[in-house]
Coordinates of C-alpha atoms (C1' of nucleotides) in Angstrom, one line a residue:
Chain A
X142 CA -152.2 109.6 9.5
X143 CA -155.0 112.1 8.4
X144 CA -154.7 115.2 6.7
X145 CA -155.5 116.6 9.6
X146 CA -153.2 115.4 11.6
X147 CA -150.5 116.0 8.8
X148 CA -151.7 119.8 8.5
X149 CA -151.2 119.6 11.7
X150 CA -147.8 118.3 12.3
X151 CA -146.8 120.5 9.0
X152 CA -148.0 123.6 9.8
X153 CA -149.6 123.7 6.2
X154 CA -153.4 124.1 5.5
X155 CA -155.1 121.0 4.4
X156 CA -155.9 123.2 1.4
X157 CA -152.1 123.3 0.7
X158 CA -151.6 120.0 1.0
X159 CA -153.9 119.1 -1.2
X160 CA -152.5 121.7 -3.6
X161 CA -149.4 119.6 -3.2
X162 CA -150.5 116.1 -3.7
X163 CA -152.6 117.1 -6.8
X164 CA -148.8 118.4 -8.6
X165 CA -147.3 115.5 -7.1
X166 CA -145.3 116.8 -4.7
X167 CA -146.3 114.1 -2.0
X168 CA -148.3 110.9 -2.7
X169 CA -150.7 109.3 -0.1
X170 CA -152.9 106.2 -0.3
X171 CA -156.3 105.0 0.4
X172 CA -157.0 104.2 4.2
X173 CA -158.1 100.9 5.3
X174 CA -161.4 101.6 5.8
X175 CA -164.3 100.6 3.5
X176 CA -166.5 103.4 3.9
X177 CA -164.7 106.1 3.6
X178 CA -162.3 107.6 1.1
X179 CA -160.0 109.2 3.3
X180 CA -156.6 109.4 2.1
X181 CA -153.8 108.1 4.6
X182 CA -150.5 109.8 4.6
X183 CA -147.2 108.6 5.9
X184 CA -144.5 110.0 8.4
X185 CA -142.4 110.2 5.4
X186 CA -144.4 112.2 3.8
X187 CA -144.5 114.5 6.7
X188 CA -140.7 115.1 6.0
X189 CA -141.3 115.7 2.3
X190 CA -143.7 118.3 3.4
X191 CA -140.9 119.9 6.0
X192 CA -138.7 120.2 2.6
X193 CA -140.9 121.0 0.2
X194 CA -142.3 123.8 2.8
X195 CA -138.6 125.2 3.5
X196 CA -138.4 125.2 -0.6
X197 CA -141.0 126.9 -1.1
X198 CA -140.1 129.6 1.2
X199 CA -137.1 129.5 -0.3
X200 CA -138.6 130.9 -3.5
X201 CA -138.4 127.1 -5.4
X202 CA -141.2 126.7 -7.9
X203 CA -143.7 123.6 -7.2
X204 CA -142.8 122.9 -10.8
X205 CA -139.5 122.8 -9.5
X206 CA -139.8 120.8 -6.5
X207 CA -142.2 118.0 -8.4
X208 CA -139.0 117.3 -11.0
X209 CA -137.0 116.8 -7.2
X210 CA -139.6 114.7 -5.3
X211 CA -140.2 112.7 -8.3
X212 CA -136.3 112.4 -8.7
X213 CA -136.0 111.1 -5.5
X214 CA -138.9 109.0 -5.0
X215 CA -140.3 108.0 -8.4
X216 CA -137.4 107.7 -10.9
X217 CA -136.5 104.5 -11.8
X218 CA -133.7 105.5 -13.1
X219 CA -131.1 107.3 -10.6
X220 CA -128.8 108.6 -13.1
X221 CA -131.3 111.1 -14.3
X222 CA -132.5 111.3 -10.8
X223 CA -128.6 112.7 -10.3
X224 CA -128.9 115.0 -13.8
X225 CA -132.4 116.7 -11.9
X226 CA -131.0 117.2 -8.7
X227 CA -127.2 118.4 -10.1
X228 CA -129.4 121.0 -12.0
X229 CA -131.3 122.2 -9.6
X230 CA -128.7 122.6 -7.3
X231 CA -126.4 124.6 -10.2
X232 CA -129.6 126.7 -10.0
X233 CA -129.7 127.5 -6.7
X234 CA -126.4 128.6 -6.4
X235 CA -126.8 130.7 -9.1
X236 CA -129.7 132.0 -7.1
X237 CA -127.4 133.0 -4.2
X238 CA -124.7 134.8 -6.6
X239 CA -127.7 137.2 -7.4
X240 CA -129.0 137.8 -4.1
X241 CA -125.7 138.5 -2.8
X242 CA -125.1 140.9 -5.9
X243 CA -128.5 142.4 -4.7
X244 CA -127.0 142.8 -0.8
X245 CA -123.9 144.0 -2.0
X246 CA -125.7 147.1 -4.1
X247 CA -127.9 147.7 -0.6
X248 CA -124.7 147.7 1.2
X249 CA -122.8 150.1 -0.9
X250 CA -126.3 152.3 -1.2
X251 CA -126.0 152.2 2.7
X252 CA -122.4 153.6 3.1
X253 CA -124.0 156.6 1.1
X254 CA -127.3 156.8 3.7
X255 CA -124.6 157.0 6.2
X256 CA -122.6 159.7 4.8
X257 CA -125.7 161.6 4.9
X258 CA -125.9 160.9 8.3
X259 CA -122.9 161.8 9.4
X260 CA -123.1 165.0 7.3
X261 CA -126.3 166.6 9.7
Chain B
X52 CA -135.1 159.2 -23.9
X53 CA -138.7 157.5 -24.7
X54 CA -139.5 154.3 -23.7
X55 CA -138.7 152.1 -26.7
X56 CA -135.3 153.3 -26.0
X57 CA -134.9 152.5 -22.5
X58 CA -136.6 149.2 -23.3
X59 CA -133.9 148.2 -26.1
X60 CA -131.4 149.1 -23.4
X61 CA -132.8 147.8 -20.7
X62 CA -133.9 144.0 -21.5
X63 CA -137.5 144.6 -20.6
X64 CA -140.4 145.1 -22.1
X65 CA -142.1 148.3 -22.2
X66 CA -145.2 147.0 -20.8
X67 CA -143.2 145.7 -17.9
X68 CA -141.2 149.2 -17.5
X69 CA -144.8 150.9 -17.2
X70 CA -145.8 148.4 -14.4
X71 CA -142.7 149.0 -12.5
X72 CA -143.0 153.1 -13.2
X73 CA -147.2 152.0 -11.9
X74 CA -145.6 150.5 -9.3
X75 CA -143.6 153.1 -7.9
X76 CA -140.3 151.5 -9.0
X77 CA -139.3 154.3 -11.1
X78 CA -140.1 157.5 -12.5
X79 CA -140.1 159.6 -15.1
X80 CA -141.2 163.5 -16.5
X81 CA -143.2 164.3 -19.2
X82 CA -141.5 165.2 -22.6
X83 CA -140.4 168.5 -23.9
X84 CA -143.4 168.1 -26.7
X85 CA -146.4 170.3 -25.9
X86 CA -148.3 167.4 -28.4
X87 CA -147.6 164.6 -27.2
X88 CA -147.8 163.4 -23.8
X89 CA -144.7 161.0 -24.0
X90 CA -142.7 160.2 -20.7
X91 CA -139.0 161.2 -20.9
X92 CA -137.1 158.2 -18.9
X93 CA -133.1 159.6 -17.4
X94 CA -129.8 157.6 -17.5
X95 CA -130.4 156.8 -14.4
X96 CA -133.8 155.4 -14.4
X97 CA -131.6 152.6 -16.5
X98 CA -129.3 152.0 -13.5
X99 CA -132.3 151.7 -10.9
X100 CA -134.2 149.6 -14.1
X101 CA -130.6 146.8 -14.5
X102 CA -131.6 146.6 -10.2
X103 CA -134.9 146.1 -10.6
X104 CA -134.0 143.3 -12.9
X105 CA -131.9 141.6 -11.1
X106 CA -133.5 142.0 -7.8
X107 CA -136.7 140.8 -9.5
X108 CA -134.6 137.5 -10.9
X109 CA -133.4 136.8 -7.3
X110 CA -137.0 136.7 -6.0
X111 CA -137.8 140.0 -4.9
X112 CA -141.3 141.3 -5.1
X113 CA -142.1 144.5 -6.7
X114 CA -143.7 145.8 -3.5
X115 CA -140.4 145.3 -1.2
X116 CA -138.4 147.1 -4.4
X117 CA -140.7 149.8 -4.2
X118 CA -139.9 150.3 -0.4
X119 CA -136.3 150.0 -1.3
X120 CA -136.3 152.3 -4.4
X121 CA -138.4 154.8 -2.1
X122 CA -135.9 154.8 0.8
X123 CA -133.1 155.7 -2.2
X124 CA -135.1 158.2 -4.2
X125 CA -137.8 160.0 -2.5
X126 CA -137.0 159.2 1.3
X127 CA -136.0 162.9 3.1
X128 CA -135.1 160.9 6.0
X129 CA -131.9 158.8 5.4
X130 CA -131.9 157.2 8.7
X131 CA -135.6 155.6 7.5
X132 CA -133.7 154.8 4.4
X133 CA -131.2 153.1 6.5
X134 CA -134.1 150.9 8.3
X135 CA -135.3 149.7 5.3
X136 CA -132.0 148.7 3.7
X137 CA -130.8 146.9 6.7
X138 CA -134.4 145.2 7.2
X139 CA -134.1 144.0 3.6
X140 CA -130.4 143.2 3.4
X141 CA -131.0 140.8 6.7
X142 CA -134.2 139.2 5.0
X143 CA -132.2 138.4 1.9
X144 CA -129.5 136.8 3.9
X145 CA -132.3 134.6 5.9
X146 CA -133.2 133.9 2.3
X147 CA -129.6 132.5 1.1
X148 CA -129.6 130.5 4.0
X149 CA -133.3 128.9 3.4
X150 CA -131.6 128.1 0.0
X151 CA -128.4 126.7 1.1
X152 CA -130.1 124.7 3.4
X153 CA -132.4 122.8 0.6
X154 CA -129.2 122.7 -1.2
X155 CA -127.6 121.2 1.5
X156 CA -130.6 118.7 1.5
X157 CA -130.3 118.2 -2.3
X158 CA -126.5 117.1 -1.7
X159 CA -127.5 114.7 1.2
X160 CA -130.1 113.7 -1.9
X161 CA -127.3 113.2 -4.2
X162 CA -124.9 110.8 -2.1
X163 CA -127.4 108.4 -2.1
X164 CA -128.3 108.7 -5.5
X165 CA -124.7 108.1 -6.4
X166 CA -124.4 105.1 -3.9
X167 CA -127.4 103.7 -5.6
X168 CA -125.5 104.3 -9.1
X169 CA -122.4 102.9 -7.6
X170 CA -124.8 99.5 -6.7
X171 CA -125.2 98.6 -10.2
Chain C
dC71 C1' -178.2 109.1 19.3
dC72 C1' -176.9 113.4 17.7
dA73 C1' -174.2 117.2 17.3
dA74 C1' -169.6 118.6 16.4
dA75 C1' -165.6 117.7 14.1
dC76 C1' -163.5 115.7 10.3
dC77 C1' -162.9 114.5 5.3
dA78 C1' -163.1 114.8 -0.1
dT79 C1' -164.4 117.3 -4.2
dG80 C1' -165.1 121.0 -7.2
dG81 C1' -165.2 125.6 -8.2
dA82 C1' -164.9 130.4 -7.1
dC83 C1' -162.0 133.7 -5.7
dC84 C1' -157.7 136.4 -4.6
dG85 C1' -153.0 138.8 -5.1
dT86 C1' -148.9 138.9 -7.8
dG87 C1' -146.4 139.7 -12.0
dG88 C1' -146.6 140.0 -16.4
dT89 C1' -148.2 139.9 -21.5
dC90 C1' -151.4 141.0 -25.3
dT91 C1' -154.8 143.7 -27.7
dA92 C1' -157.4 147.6 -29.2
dT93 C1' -157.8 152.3 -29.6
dT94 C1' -156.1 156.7 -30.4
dG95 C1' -152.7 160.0 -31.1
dT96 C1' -147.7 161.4 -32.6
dT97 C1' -143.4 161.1 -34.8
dT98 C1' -140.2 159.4 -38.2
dT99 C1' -138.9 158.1 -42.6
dG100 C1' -139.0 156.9 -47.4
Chain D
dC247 C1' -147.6 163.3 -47.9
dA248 C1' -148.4 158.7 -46.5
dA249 C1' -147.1 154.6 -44.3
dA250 C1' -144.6 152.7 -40.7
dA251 C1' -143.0 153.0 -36.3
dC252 C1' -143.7 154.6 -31.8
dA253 C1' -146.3 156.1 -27.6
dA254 C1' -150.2 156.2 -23.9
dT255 C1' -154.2 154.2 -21.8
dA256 C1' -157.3 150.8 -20.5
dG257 C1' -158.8 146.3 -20.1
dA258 C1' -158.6 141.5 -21.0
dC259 C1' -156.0 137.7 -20.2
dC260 C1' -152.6 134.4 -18.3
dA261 C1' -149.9 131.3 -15.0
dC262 C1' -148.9 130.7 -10.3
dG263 C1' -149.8 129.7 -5.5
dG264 C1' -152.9 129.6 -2.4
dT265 C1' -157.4 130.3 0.3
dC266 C1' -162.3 130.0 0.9
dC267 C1' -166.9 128.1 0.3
dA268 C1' -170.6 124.8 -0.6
dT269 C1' -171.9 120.2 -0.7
dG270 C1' -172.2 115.7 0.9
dG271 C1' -170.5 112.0 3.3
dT272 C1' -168.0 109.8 7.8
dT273 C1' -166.3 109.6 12.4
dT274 C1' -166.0 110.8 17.1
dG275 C1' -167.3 112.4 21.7
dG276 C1' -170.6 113.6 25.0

DNA sequence: CCAAACCATGGACCGTGGTCTATTGTTTTG
DNA sequence: CAAAACAATAGACCACGGTCCATGGTTTGG
């Protein structure tokens, strides 16, 4: 498909996904056609974008994600593809550690907002 | 005590302790001095600083810590305070859940990988 | 056929978060 | 006292992630 159509389906800009293809994040390849040099994209890569989107909400770097998608889909060599993925998950986790350390400090700073409350 | 000080103990640098204090995150009174025009930082400004920090590390923008620091410090309305807290404290669940669901993805990643190890 | 819609490229631009530098003034310390 | 360390301020600078714009070419629909 065209990058419209893949903008479309990934509810990211064709800007974006440009963004993305330049740091390797998704590859595409040259259409068919002779006269024009369109770039043709395929459904998978319309799932690497639903990832990679959900990452990047997710706070992930695009540094970050190009080590993944080139772990998974470029590496030659699936033991270190394990070693990136193992590390990034280890990072993640740690990730969630410190935003529930963050949630727990709101929700002791709310028991206090409450006592004030209650003491109208 | 002066900045250098609350830098030392704090981790951060005193450029990025005046952005924060620019940026609403903290505050602090002038010095006893009539010469100088030092700022004068309280114990407790290094509490709400080892927050900042770690709210910062787990993703969270300076301008959502400034409505949070606010709703602690300067709101006169607690039940305001309370909005924000529990408005923040839900979007950094949704976030956890974003993340466990790419690492959920990176797992999914992983079994293959090892099958693919295992196919040697 | 022709206008509208699409595509690629490159560069400018923006907000965010932070660092670095220069300047000037103050305090501390040997 | 003098040098070193510290402080405040302003502005430049940086990386990141993304958007916007101009240009020029291609395809599509009426």
């Amino acid at each position: 498909m065209k990058i419209g159509e893949l903008s479309e389906k990934s509810g990211l800009s064709r800007d974006t996904i440009r963004l993305y293809e330049k740091n390797g994040l998704i590859s595409s390849s040259a259409s068919q056609s002779e006269t024009n040099n369109y770039r043709d994209y395929s459904d998978d890569v319309l799932l690497q974008l639903q990832f990679v989107s959900s990452a990047r909400e997710a706070g992930i770097s695009i540094a970050d994600l190009r080590e993944l998608m080139e772990a998974f889909f470029d590496s030659c060599d699936p033991s270190q593809a394990e070693n990136v993925i193992v590390a990034k998950t280890t990072e993640l986790k740690e990730r969630i550690v410190q935003i529930e350390n963050v949630i727990a400090f709101l929700d002791e700073a709310l028991v206090k907002v409450r006592e004030a409350l209650g003491d109208d």
